[in-house]
Amino acid sequence: MIPTLSGNQGLQIEEPLIFEQDSPGACGVDLPDAPAIDDRLGGLARQGPIGLPGLAEPTVVRHYTRLSQKNVGIDSVFYPLGSCTMKHNPRLNEKLARLPGLADIHPFQPQGTVQGALELMDTCAHWLKTLTGMPAIAMSPAAGAHGEFCGLMTIRAAVAARGETRTRILVPESAHGTNPASAAACGFTVDPIPATARGRVDLAALKAKLGPDVAALMLTNPNTCGLFEDEILEIAEAIHGAGGYFYCDGANYNAIVGRVRVADLGVDVMHINLHKTFSTPHGGGGPGAGPTVLSAALAPFAPLPAVVHDDQGFRLIEHAAQSGAMPVGRIKGYHGQFGVFVRALAYMMSMGADGLRQASSDAVLNANYLLAELSSDLSASFEGPCMHEALFDDRFLKDSGVSTLDFAKALIDEGFHPMTMYFPLVVHGALLMEPTETESKDTLDRFIATVRGLARRAQDGGAESFKAAPVFTPRRRLDETTAARTPVLRWKPPAS
Amino acid sequence: MRYLPLTGADRQAMLAAIGASSADDLFRDVPVAARRDAPVDLPFHAGEMEVEARFAALAARNMAAGSVPFFLGAGAYRHHVPATVDALIQRGEFLTSYTPYQPEVSQGTLQYLFEFQTQVALITGMEVANASLYDAATACAEAAAMAARVTRRKKVLLSGDLHPHYRSVAASTLQFTDIAVEALDPDPLGLEDLLGRVDSQTACVIVQNPGFFGRLKDLTALAEECHAVGALLVVAVAEPVSLGLVAPPGAMGADIVVAEGQALGNALNFGGPGLGLFATREKYLRQMPGRLVGQTVDADGRRGWVLTLSTREQHIRREKATSNICTNSGLCALAFSIHLSLLGEEGFTGLARLNHARAVTLADKLARLPGVKLLPQSFFNEFALLLPKDAAQVVDALAAKHILGGVPVSRFYPSYPELAEVLLVTATETTSEADMDAFAAALREVLQ
Ligand SMILES: Cc1ncc(COP(=O)(O)O)c(C=O)c1O
């Protein structure tokens, strides 16, 4: 193929950095001139230029439009990224989040002028408590990891209130990295527990690790292998029997919404990723929200603020003295991720109790369909049924010269976003597929046919094509080693 | 149900392929006692019209900032966001993508984050910035923890002119670590002396500029004092538009800058989501929290972008990571970056001048009222006033007149009676002369 003169390839347009498009004097806004005043800057005015580029509005629009075209999202492709619940993001929710009465309100307006916002937060909390069957909730955590931190803080405070010192947290080896990191941030030490050959917590090993210094078990359920911990009641009983708490990582809650009462599993605290289970867009990295449901024992320690309701209307409790409890303080500015609550509540109300139950059922059905249809060609790590995600490892690639990474990159050329790779760590070369309930059978069938074909190609000596993949993307494989060895983290003007 | 593509026939065919008798069969690993056999006690599904009506009713019970003269700030600022910003961030390829783990299909996200990091470094006057944290309050806690790692010291000092939520979040977040946090009393009059409080045990001092009460400060001497004893200076910026006019923390010797980015590109949203900005010096790079995007080349030698230095992060380092953060504020960072691209050098500095001019005009109008005293001599677009009456009551009385007239400081510090009459007032480019006159007239009446 003859390279193009421009470097562009049809619809794929090369796009320089905004800093390389600087047109001094150009500007993308028209502001009124500032009236003449004597400044009150106390001699602290900025000296010299900042170095921001000047761009007119059309240039800016084209820049970001072109950048968007170098991305894929759920809107464009099947995105079976395990553990991330990449489900459809309804645009109704975006529209509602932009109503002036919800978007254009300030966190410190008099509370009488934001009764609708407080009611919305309270209603969102009510749905989440009712779905999980848990009595209390902390709404302020900003994401899943922040919810973990919030939950562990309440555990730490509850243990202290009992006059005990418990500093150890048990975390399965299959856990997400945020679990041990959150435990450490809360001043705990982390003690790993192994998995069984069935991909579940090893109950005997867990029991052997219990002791008077264990504050909690942090367990993801359904777990990161996509399996329901079928000994969960025994696990909960064991940790409770040893005086510890049961933290459930709710990242995989999408599998069980409306079908399982979390409270009946013996859970003391669980975060919910609204940006996964409740369809708020992940936005290329956030924002999310991680409301955290709590048992009655941990509820008094929940961080502030909280919304309460009495005959005067809705009210925010913002200070420990007003709360009558023993809050661990405040872990986030203002009142939590309100804009995310709007979207999540709109989703919950659209789906309803019946729809949410159907959604988890379809999510589990879709994953089991992948598991069943791909087991002949790929190597399933564990026997089904799985929950909302299907886990494979790289045994099917043995001696093929193709790695999990190569396999994922080949899928990109086929027009699919890859599955999660190399997580969880308990199987070799993991490929974790989470289809979600918003994919049709037709999409799954096309994906299955493609994955089977690729597996056969790998097994039939086609390694070379995998090593070259992807070839149809705006960029081919990127050199991560050089990026880390000599970090270039910002643009700098070329030396003149 | 409009979001669910599977039909009854699909479900039957799939169950047959799986060899399961029913959907319930797939849940057989769930203990019977925890299964729900029927939907929970919540309303059933609803169409768009119904949901819209419900939300419109909730929205109608809030007083939207744009519907009345509006003067609130205290860390959340109302600026005019160009229409372009919201149109672009709603492109599905931005809105509905995950964190850019697969760089070949995420060059758009990665490039805008690289540009964002550059913009943040430029406006704060620092060398490097990360790809965002949750908000400025959590960024303060991260900065304190990072300073403790860098200095191997355990004492953190919080200025009384730091936003009260930044203070309480830092203190709460660090309470179960071995880091000791000392928060000085709120400082409406600018009397605080930090210079004498830094010693060889101090990991860092965290100050805010412009301060919570509005005051602008030259932090050069404090930076020198910190460096002389081996401590770091952390500067928080609650209003990023100030950086278009005021000398940036980097120029005053800051080691870490944390800021709230909401004011650019993002609506108020009742305070969330926010956008935590985090910038530092290159030598501290490996102790930074959060994601970083770096430049590299692809297999064909073309320039491209990847997430980098991830050996600091939880997915690699687990309990030894520099932070537990995973999901951050990506889309808010995009909105910030597009707004700043539209503004450019001329627009950003012009916007800042306009904000300052409006605030000066407003301060003069309000300080003329009997019994009202302007507290800070220097300020950017926000200032504290001492009123002759309880500020919370004044604000309620103003709200009854359909004016949102600032933030009473007692909302944050109910146990400091000496702050009961202090009111924080902000003006931005959205504040008209007529708004100001309406505010001044109403305040005069309420104070009588
Ligand atoms: C199992 C699990 N736990 C925790 C998290 C962290 O959630 P967040 O990214 O919202 O902080 C994730 C998200 O990737 C996850 O998959």
Short mmCIF file of N, CA and C in Angstrom, two decimals, chain A residues 18 20 28 40 44 46 50-53 63-64 67-68 71-72 74-75 79 95 98 101 103-106 109 113-114 116-117 119 131 175 178 182 200 259 261 282-286 318-319 328 330 332-334 337 339 349-351 353-355 357-358 362 366 385 409 421 475-477 479 488-491, chain B residues 1-2 11 14 24 28-29 34 36 43 45-46 52 54 61-63 65-66 73 75-76 78 86 91 93 95-98 102 104 108-109 115 117-118 123 127 135 165 172 175 243 245 247 269-273 295-300 303 314 318 324 327-328 331 341-342 344-345 356 364 378-379 411-412:
data_model
loop_
_atom_site.label_atom_id
_atom_site.label_comp_id
_atom_site.label_asym_id
_atom_site.label_seq_id
_atom_site.Cartn_x
_atom_site.Cartn_y
_atom_site.Cartn_z
N ILE A 18 -3.09 20.20 20.98
CA ILE A 18 -3.59 21.58 20.93
C ILE A 18 -2.44 22.58 20.97
N GLU A 20 0.35 22.34 19.59
CA GLU A 20 1.00 22.44 18.29
C GLU A 20 0.12 23.16 17.28
N GLY A 28 -11.42 31.00 21.44
CA GLY A 28 -12.67 30.30 21.24
C GLY A 28 -13.84 30.83 22.06
N ARG A 40 -7.16 44.53 43.32
CA ARG A 40 -6.98 44.23 44.77
C ARG A 40 -6.17 42.96 44.93
N LEU A 44 0.18 40.59 43.86
CA LEU A 44 0.44 39.18 43.53
C LEU A 44 -0.03 38.80 42.14
N ARG A 46 0.05 37.64 38.36
CA ARG A 46 0.91 36.71 37.62
C ARG A 46 1.88 37.49 36.73
N ILE A 50 1.33 32.37 30.36
CA ILE A 50 1.12 31.03 30.89
C ILE A 50 1.60 29.99 29.88
N GLY A 51 1.37 30.28 28.60
CA GLY A 51 1.77 29.33 27.57
C GLY A 51 0.62 28.51 27.01
N LEU A 52 -0.63 28.97 27.26
CA LEU A 52 -1.78 28.25 26.70
C LEU A 52 -1.95 28.63 25.24
N PRO A 53 -2.29 27.66 24.39
CA PRO A 53 -2.44 27.97 22.97
C PRO A 53 -3.74 28.72 22.69
N HIS A 63 -10.75 19.36 16.74
CA HIS A 63 -9.72 18.64 17.51
C HIS A 63 -10.34 17.52 18.34
N TYR A 64 -11.34 17.87 19.14
CA TYR A 64 -11.89 16.86 20.05
C TYR A 64 -12.75 15.85 19.29
N LEU A 67 -10.24 13.43 18.06
CA LEU A 67 -9.75 12.58 19.14
C LEU A 67 -10.79 11.51 19.49
N SER A 68 -12.06 11.91 19.51
CA SER A 68 -13.09 10.93 19.88
C SER A 68 -13.07 9.78 18.88
N ASN A 71 -11.16 6.58 19.58
CA ASN A 71 -11.63 5.84 20.75
C ASN A 71 -12.76 4.91 20.36
N VAL A 72 -13.00 3.90 21.18
CA VAL A 72 -14.27 3.19 21.08
C VAL A 72 -14.97 3.25 22.44
N ILE A 74 -18.99 1.92 24.50
CA ILE A 74 -20.11 0.98 24.39
C ILE A 74 -21.03 1.39 23.26
N ASP A 75 -21.11 2.70 23.00
CA ASP A 75 -21.95 3.15 21.90
C ASP A 75 -21.49 2.56 20.56
N TYR A 79 -18.13 -4.54 24.30
CA TYR A 79 -17.06 -4.11 25.20
C TYR A 79 -17.05 -5.02 26.42
N LYS A 95 -29.78 13.62 29.83
CA LYS A 95 -30.70 14.75 29.69
C LYS A 95 -31.18 15.23 31.07
N ARG A 98 -28.88 17.19 33.27
CA ARG A 98 -28.61 18.55 32.82
C ARG A 98 -29.78 19.50 33.05
N GLY A 101 -32.55 22.68 37.26
CA GLY A 101 -32.90 22.47 38.67
C GLY A 101 -32.08 21.37 39.34
N ALA A 103 -28.64 20.44 37.76
CA ALA A 103 -27.23 20.69 37.45
C ALA A 103 -26.76 22.04 38.00
N ASP A 104 -27.67 23.01 37.99
CA ASP A 104 -27.27 24.38 38.33
C ASP A 104 -27.69 24.72 39.76
N ILE A 105 -27.31 23.87 40.69
CA ILE A 105 -27.57 24.17 42.11
C ILE A 105 -26.27 24.00 42.89
N HIS A 106 -26.13 24.85 43.88
CA HIS A 106 -24.87 24.93 44.63
C HIS A 106 -24.96 24.12 45.92
N GLN A 109 -26.28 26.17 49.05
CA GLN A 109 -27.52 26.97 49.08
C GLN A 109 -28.27 26.62 50.36
N THR A 113 -33.90 25.70 49.77
CA THR A 113 -33.93 25.95 48.32
C THR A 113 -33.47 24.74 47.50
N VAL A 114 -33.15 23.63 48.18
CA VAL A 114 -32.69 22.44 47.47
C VAL A 114 -33.42 21.19 47.97
N GLY A 116 -35.67 19.44 46.53
CA GLY A 116 -35.76 18.42 45.48
C GLY A 116 -34.47 17.61 45.38
N ALA A 117 -33.34 18.28 45.52
CA ALA A 117 -32.05 17.59 45.44
C ALA A 117 -31.88 16.64 46.62
N GLU A 119 -34.27 15.30 48.37
CA GLU A 119 -35.21 14.19 48.20
C GLU A 119 -34.65 13.18 47.19
N LEU A 131 -32.90 -2.61 47.61
CA LEU A 131 -32.39 -3.67 46.73
C LEU A 131 -31.46 -4.61 47.48
N ALA A 175 -8.47 -10.97 44.70
CA ALA A 175 -9.10 -9.65 44.86
C ALA A 175 -8.52 -8.62 43.90
N THR A 178 -7.44 -2.69 44.34
CA THR A 178 -7.90 -1.63 45.26
C THR A 178 -8.17 -2.18 46.65
N SER A 182 -6.73 -0.21 49.66
CA SER A 182 -7.63 0.51 50.57
C SER A 182 -7.36 0.08 52.02
N ARG A 200 -13.01 -20.71 44.41
CA ARG A 200 -13.66 -20.04 45.54
C ARG A 200 -12.67 -19.91 46.70
N ARG A 259 -32.22 -10.23 42.85
CA ARG A 259 -32.35 -11.69 42.94
C ARG A 259 -31.79 -12.23 44.24
N ARG A 261 -30.66 -11.12 48.31
CA ARG A 261 -30.61 -10.12 49.37
C ARG A 261 -29.23 -10.14 49.98
N HIS A 282 -18.94 5.60 32.24
CA HIS A 282 -17.61 5.60 32.86
C HIS A 282 -16.75 6.74 32.35
N GLY A 283 -17.14 7.38 31.26
CA GLY A 283 -16.50 8.62 30.84
C GLY A 283 -15.00 8.53 30.61
N GLY A 284 -14.50 7.40 30.16
CA GLY A 284 -13.07 7.27 29.90
C GLY A 284 -12.22 7.29 31.17
N GLY A 285 -12.84 7.00 32.30
CA GLY A 285 -12.06 6.96 33.55
C GLY A 285 -12.80 7.50 34.76
N GLY A 286 -13.98 7.98 34.59
CA GLY A 286 -14.75 8.52 35.71
C GLY A 286 -15.54 9.72 35.23
N GLU A 318 -24.45 17.61 58.66
CA GLU A 318 -23.09 17.89 58.17
C GLU A 318 -22.04 17.87 59.27
N HIS A 319 -22.49 17.77 60.52
CA HIS A 319 -21.52 17.83 61.63
C HIS A 319 -21.82 16.74 62.64
N VAL A 328 -17.11 8.64 61.26
CA VAL A 328 -15.66 8.66 61.06
C VAL A 328 -15.19 10.00 60.46
N ARG A 330 -15.45 13.06 57.56
CA ARG A 330 -15.88 13.36 56.19
C ARG A 330 -14.80 12.85 55.26
N LYS A 332 -15.12 13.15 51.67
CA LYS A 332 -15.28 13.72 50.32
C LYS A 332 -15.83 15.12 50.50
N GLY A 333 -15.43 16.04 49.62
CA GLY A 333 -15.98 17.38 49.68
C GLY A 333 -17.47 17.36 49.36
N TYR A 334 -18.22 18.28 49.97
CA TYR A 334 -19.64 18.47 49.67
C TYR A 334 -20.48 17.23 49.99
N GLN A 337 -21.33 12.36 44.94
CA GLN A 337 -21.34 12.52 43.48
C GLN A 337 -22.78 12.72 42.98
N GLY A 339 -24.34 14.35 40.68
CA GLY A 339 -24.65 14.19 39.25
C GLY A 339 -24.72 12.72 38.85
N MET A 349 -35.25 3.90 38.15
CA MET A 349 -36.68 4.11 37.96
C MET A 349 -37.13 3.62 36.58
N SER A 350 -36.29 3.77 35.58
CA SER A 350 -36.64 3.28 34.25
C SER A 350 -36.77 1.75 34.26
N MET A 351 -35.85 1.10 34.93
CA MET A 351 -35.85 -0.37 34.95
C MET A 351 -36.89 -0.92 35.91
N ALA A 353 -38.29 -2.42 39.73
CA ALA A 353 -37.97 -3.65 40.47
C ALA A 353 -37.98 -4.85 39.53
N ASP A 354 -38.93 -4.86 38.59
CA ASP A 354 -39.02 -6.00 37.67
C ASP A 354 -37.88 -5.99 36.66
N GLY A 355 -37.57 -4.81 36.13
CA GLY A 355 -36.54 -4.72 35.10
C GLY A 355 -35.14 -4.99 35.66
N ARG A 357 -34.40 -6.94 38.08
CA ARG A 357 -34.31 -8.39 38.29
C ARG A 357 -34.09 -9.11 36.95
N GLN A 358 -34.79 -8.65 35.93
CA GLN A 358 -34.61 -9.24 34.60
C GLN A 358 -33.19 -8.96 34.08
N ASP A 362 -30.55 -11.63 32.81
CA ASP A 362 -30.02 -11.63 31.44
C ASP A 362 -28.49 -11.51 31.43
N ASN A 366 -26.33 -14.26 29.57
CA ASN A 366 -25.37 -13.92 28.52
C ASN A 366 -23.98 -14.47 28.83
N PRO A 385 -22.34 -23.24 36.66
CA PRO A 385 -22.65 -21.97 36.04
C PRO A 385 -21.79 -20.83 36.60
N LYS A 409 -5.39 -8.36 21.34
CA LYS A 409 -5.11 -7.37 20.30
C LYS A 409 -5.72 -7.79 18.96
N MET A 421 -7.79 -8.63 30.71
CA MET A 421 -6.68 -9.59 30.59
C MET A 421 -5.87 -9.64 31.88
N ARG A 475 -3.34 3.66 16.06
CA ARG A 475 -1.96 3.35 16.40
C ARG A 475 -1.85 1.85 16.59
N ARG A 476 -0.69 1.29 16.28
CA ARG A 476 -0.47 -0.13 16.53
C ARG A 476 0.09 -0.27 17.93
N ARG A 477 0.65 -1.42 18.29
CA ARG A 477 1.07 -1.59 19.69
C ARG A 477 2.04 -0.50 20.11
N ASP A 479 4.83 1.28 22.69
CA ASP A 479 6.02 0.88 23.44
C ASP A 479 5.90 1.40 24.88
N VAL A 488 7.70 11.06 29.46
CA VAL A 488 7.34 12.36 28.89
C VAL A 488 5.86 12.54 29.22
N LEU A 489 5.58 13.38 30.21
CA LEU A 489 4.23 13.46 30.77
C LEU A 489 3.52 14.75 30.42
N ARG A 490 4.19 15.58 29.65
CA ARG A 490 3.56 16.84 29.23
C ARG A 490 4.27 17.34 27.99
N TRP A 491 3.53 18.19 27.28
CA TRP A 491 4.14 18.84 26.14
C TRP A 491 5.04 19.97 26.62
N MET B 1 -38.94 -3.95 28.01
CA MET B 1 -37.97 -3.09 28.71
C MET B 1 -36.90 -2.63 27.73
N ARG B 2 -36.86 -1.32 27.54
CA ARG B 2 -36.14 -0.79 26.37
C ARG B 2 -34.63 -1.01 26.39
N ARG B 11 -33.91 -16.15 24.94
CA ARG B 11 -33.59 -16.72 26.26
C ARG B 11 -33.77 -18.24 26.24
N MET B 14 -30.90 -19.84 24.32
CA MET B 14 -29.62 -19.76 25.04
C MET B 14 -29.60 -20.74 26.21
N ASP B 24 -33.43 -19.38 36.77
CA ASP B 24 -33.22 -19.67 38.19
C ASP B 24 -32.13 -20.72 38.40
N ARG B 28 -28.09 -21.36 40.99
CA ARG B 28 -28.17 -22.43 41.98
C ARG B 28 -27.06 -22.40 43.02
N ASP B 29 -25.98 -21.64 42.77
CA ASP B 29 -24.93 -21.54 43.78
C ASP B 29 -25.30 -20.59 44.92
N ALA B 34 -30.95 -16.79 50.81
CA ALA B 34 -30.68 -15.42 50.37
C ALA B 34 -31.33 -15.09 49.02
N ARG B 36 -34.19 -14.20 46.35
CA ARG B 36 -35.48 -13.53 46.33
C ARG B 36 -36.30 -14.17 45.22
N PRO B 43 -41.15 0.45 42.85
CA PRO B 43 -42.00 0.58 41.66
C PRO B 43 -41.46 -0.24 40.48
N HIS B 45 -41.02 -0.96 36.20
CA HIS B 45 -40.34 -0.16 35.18
C HIS B 45 -41.25 0.96 34.65
N ALA B 46 -40.59 2.00 34.11
CA ALA B 46 -41.33 3.18 33.68
C ALA B 46 -40.75 3.69 32.37
N GLU B 52 -39.14 11.26 33.18
CA GLU B 52 -38.88 12.70 32.99
C GLU B 52 -39.78 13.54 33.87
N ARG B 54 -41.13 12.74 36.68
CA ARG B 54 -40.71 12.60 38.08
C ARG B 54 -39.50 13.50 38.39
N ARG B 61 -38.36 21.71 42.61
CA ARG B 61 -38.31 22.04 44.04
C ARG B 61 -36.94 22.56 44.47
N ASN B 62 -36.08 22.85 43.49
CA ASN B 62 -34.79 23.47 43.77
C ASN B 62 -34.76 24.86 43.16
N MET B 63 -34.07 25.77 43.81
CA MET B 63 -33.90 27.11 43.24
C MET B 63 -32.61 27.10 42.42
N ALA B 65 -29.47 28.16 40.38
CA ALA B 65 -28.60 29.32 40.54
C ALA B 65 -28.84 30.35 39.44
N GLY B 66 -29.07 29.87 38.22
CA GLY B 66 -29.22 30.78 37.09
C GLY B 66 -30.55 31.51 37.08
N GLY B 73 -19.89 30.64 46.50
CA GLY B 73 -18.61 30.07 46.06
C GLY B 73 -18.18 29.03 47.07
N GLY B 75 -15.62 27.22 47.23
CA GLY B 75 -15.03 26.01 46.64
C GLY B 75 -15.79 25.46 45.45
N ALA B 76 -17.02 25.94 45.21
CA ALA B 76 -17.80 25.49 44.04
C ALA B 76 -18.24 26.76 43.31
N ARG B 78 -19.68 29.05 39.91
CA ARG B 78 -20.57 29.02 38.76
C ARG B 78 -20.01 29.93 37.67
N ASP B 86 -20.16 20.89 26.41
CA ASP B 86 -21.11 19.83 26.71
C ASP B 86 -21.42 18.99 25.48
N ARG B 91 -20.05 13.07 23.19
CA ARG B 91 -19.77 12.10 22.12
C ARG B 91 -19.55 10.73 22.77
N GLU B 93 -17.96 8.15 22.11
CA GLU B 93 -16.62 7.54 22.19
C GLU B 93 -15.87 8.06 23.41
N LEU B 95 -17.82 9.50 26.21
CA LEU B 95 -18.73 9.29 27.34
C LEU B 95 -18.79 7.82 27.76
N THR B 96 -18.81 6.91 26.79
CA THR B 96 -19.12 5.51 27.11
C THR B 96 -17.91 4.59 27.01
N SER B 97 -16.71 5.14 27.15
CA SER B 97 -15.52 4.29 27.17
C SER B 97 -15.04 4.12 28.60
N TYR B 98 -14.27 3.06 28.81
CA TYR B 98 -13.70 2.83 30.14
C TYR B 98 -12.34 3.51 30.23
N GLN B 102 -6.58 -0.17 27.01
CA GLN B 102 -6.16 -0.70 25.70
C GLN B 102 -5.78 0.50 24.84
N GLU B 104 -4.46 1.13 22.00
CA GLU B 104 -4.68 1.22 20.55
C GLU B 104 -6.09 1.69 20.21
N GLY B 108 -7.73 8.64 21.79
CA GLY B 108 -8.44 9.90 22.01
C GLY B 108 -8.41 10.29 23.47
N THR B 109 -8.80 9.35 24.34
CA THR B 109 -8.78 9.63 25.78
C THR B 109 -7.36 9.93 26.24
N GLU B 115 -2.85 16.25 27.18
CA GLU B 115 -3.03 17.70 27.04
C GLU B 115 -3.51 18.31 28.36
N GLN B 117 -2.92 17.14 31.40
CA GLN B 117 -1.77 17.17 32.32
C GLN B 117 -0.89 18.39 32.02
N THR B 118 -0.71 18.68 30.75
CA THR B 118 0.13 19.83 30.37
C THR B 118 -0.54 21.13 30.80
N ILE B 123 -0.83 26.04 34.20
CA ILE B 123 -1.54 27.07 34.99
C ILE B 123 -1.11 27.09 36.45
N GLU B 127 5.82 21.26 37.38
CA GLU B 127 6.48 20.51 36.31
C GLU B 127 5.62 19.39 35.74
N ASP B 135 -11.51 14.88 43.86
CA ASP B 135 -11.81 16.30 44.07
C ASP B 135 -10.65 16.92 44.86
N HIS B 165 -13.80 21.76 54.27
CA HIS B 165 -13.98 20.38 53.82
C HIS B 165 -12.64 19.75 53.46
N SER B 172 -9.85 13.28 58.46
CA SER B 172 -10.58 12.00 58.57
C SER B 172 -9.84 10.90 57.83
N GLN B 175 -6.78 9.58 59.70
CA GLN B 175 -6.89 9.33 61.14
C GLN B 175 -6.38 7.96 61.58
N LEU B 243 -6.00 31.39 38.64
CA LEU B 243 -4.65 31.19 38.10
C LEU B 243 -4.43 31.95 36.79
N LEU B 245 -4.85 35.10 36.67
CA LEU B 245 -4.50 36.48 37.05
C LEU B 245 -3.48 36.54 38.20
N ALA B 247 -0.37 35.13 40.66
CA ALA B 247 0.88 34.37 40.56
C ALA B 247 0.63 32.93 41.01
N ASN B 269 -23.65 21.05 39.86
CA ASN B 269 -24.08 19.70 40.20
C ASN B 269 -24.23 19.44 41.69
N PHE B 270 -24.63 20.44 42.45
CA PHE B 270 -24.84 20.30 43.89
C PHE B 270 -23.55 19.81 44.57
N GLY B 271 -22.41 20.08 43.94
CA GLY B 271 -21.13 19.78 44.59
C GLY B 271 -20.44 18.50 44.13
N GLY B 272 -21.05 17.75 43.23
CA GLY B 272 -20.36 16.54 42.80
C GLY B 272 -20.87 16.06 41.45
N PRO B 273 -20.07 15.47 40.61
CA PRO B 273 -18.65 15.19 40.82
C PRO B 273 -17.77 16.44 40.75
N GLN B 295 3.98 9.93 26.78
CA GLN B 295 4.19 9.85 25.33
C GLN B 295 5.09 8.66 25.01
N THR B 296 4.83 8.04 23.88
CA THR B 296 5.70 6.96 23.42
C THR B 296 5.56 6.83 21.90
N VAL B 297 6.01 5.72 21.35
CA VAL B 297 5.81 5.47 19.91
C VAL B 297 5.17 4.10 19.72
N ASP B 298 4.53 3.91 18.57
CA ASP B 298 3.93 2.60 18.30
C ASP B 298 4.87 1.75 17.45
N ALA B 299 4.40 0.58 17.09
CA ALA B 299 5.24 -0.37 16.36
C ALA B 299 5.73 0.19 15.03
N ASP B 300 5.03 1.18 14.49
CA ASP B 300 5.46 1.81 13.25
C ASP B 300 6.26 3.09 13.49
N ARG B 303 4.14 8.65 16.92
CA ARG B 303 3.91 9.12 18.29
C ARG B 303 2.54 8.65 18.78
N GLN B 314 -2.38 0.70 42.36
CA GLN B 314 -2.93 -0.44 43.10
C GLN B 314 -2.98 -1.73 42.28
N ARG B 318 -0.64 -3.24 44.70
CA ARG B 318 -1.59 -3.66 45.74
C ARG B 318 -1.34 -2.88 47.03
N ASN B 324 -5.04 4.21 46.68
CA ASN B 324 -5.97 3.15 46.28
C ASN B 324 -6.83 3.57 45.09
N THR B 327 -10.88 4.34 39.46
CA THR B 327 -11.71 5.30 38.74
C THR B 327 -11.43 6.71 39.27
N ASN B 328 -11.25 7.68 38.35
CA ASN B 328 -10.99 9.04 38.80
C ASN B 328 -12.07 9.98 38.26
N LEU B 331 -14.05 12.27 32.72
CA LEU B 331 -14.90 13.11 31.86
C LEU B 331 -14.92 14.57 32.34
N SER B 341 -9.12 24.97 26.48
CA SER B 341 -8.68 25.09 25.08
C SER B 341 -9.43 26.21 24.37
N LEU B 342 -10.73 26.30 24.66
CA LEU B 342 -11.52 27.38 24.05
C LEU B 342 -11.03 28.74 24.56
N GLY B 344 -7.97 29.53 25.91
CA GLY B 344 -6.60 29.85 25.50
C GLY B 344 -6.01 30.92 26.40
N GLU B 345 -4.84 31.38 26.02
CA GLU B 345 -4.13 32.37 26.84
C GLU B 345 -4.97 33.64 27.02
N HIS B 356 -12.27 39.20 38.57
CA HIS B 356 -11.71 40.07 39.61
C HIS B 356 -12.41 41.42 39.60
N ASP B 364 -17.04 46.71 46.77
CA ASP B 364 -17.20 48.13 47.07
C ASP B 364 -18.66 48.48 47.36
N SER B 378 -6.88 41.99 50.06
CA SER B 378 -6.65 41.51 48.69
C SER B 378 -7.47 40.24 48.50
N PHE B 379 -7.99 40.06 47.29
CA PHE B 379 -8.81 38.87 47.01
C PHE B 379 -8.89 38.70 45.51
N ARG B 411 -22.01 27.56 58.52
CA ARG B 411 -22.39 26.27 57.92
C ARG B 411 -21.26 25.25 58.10
N PHE B 412 -20.02 25.76 58.10
CA PHE B 412 -18.86 24.88 58.25
C PHE B 412 -18.36 24.82 59.68
#
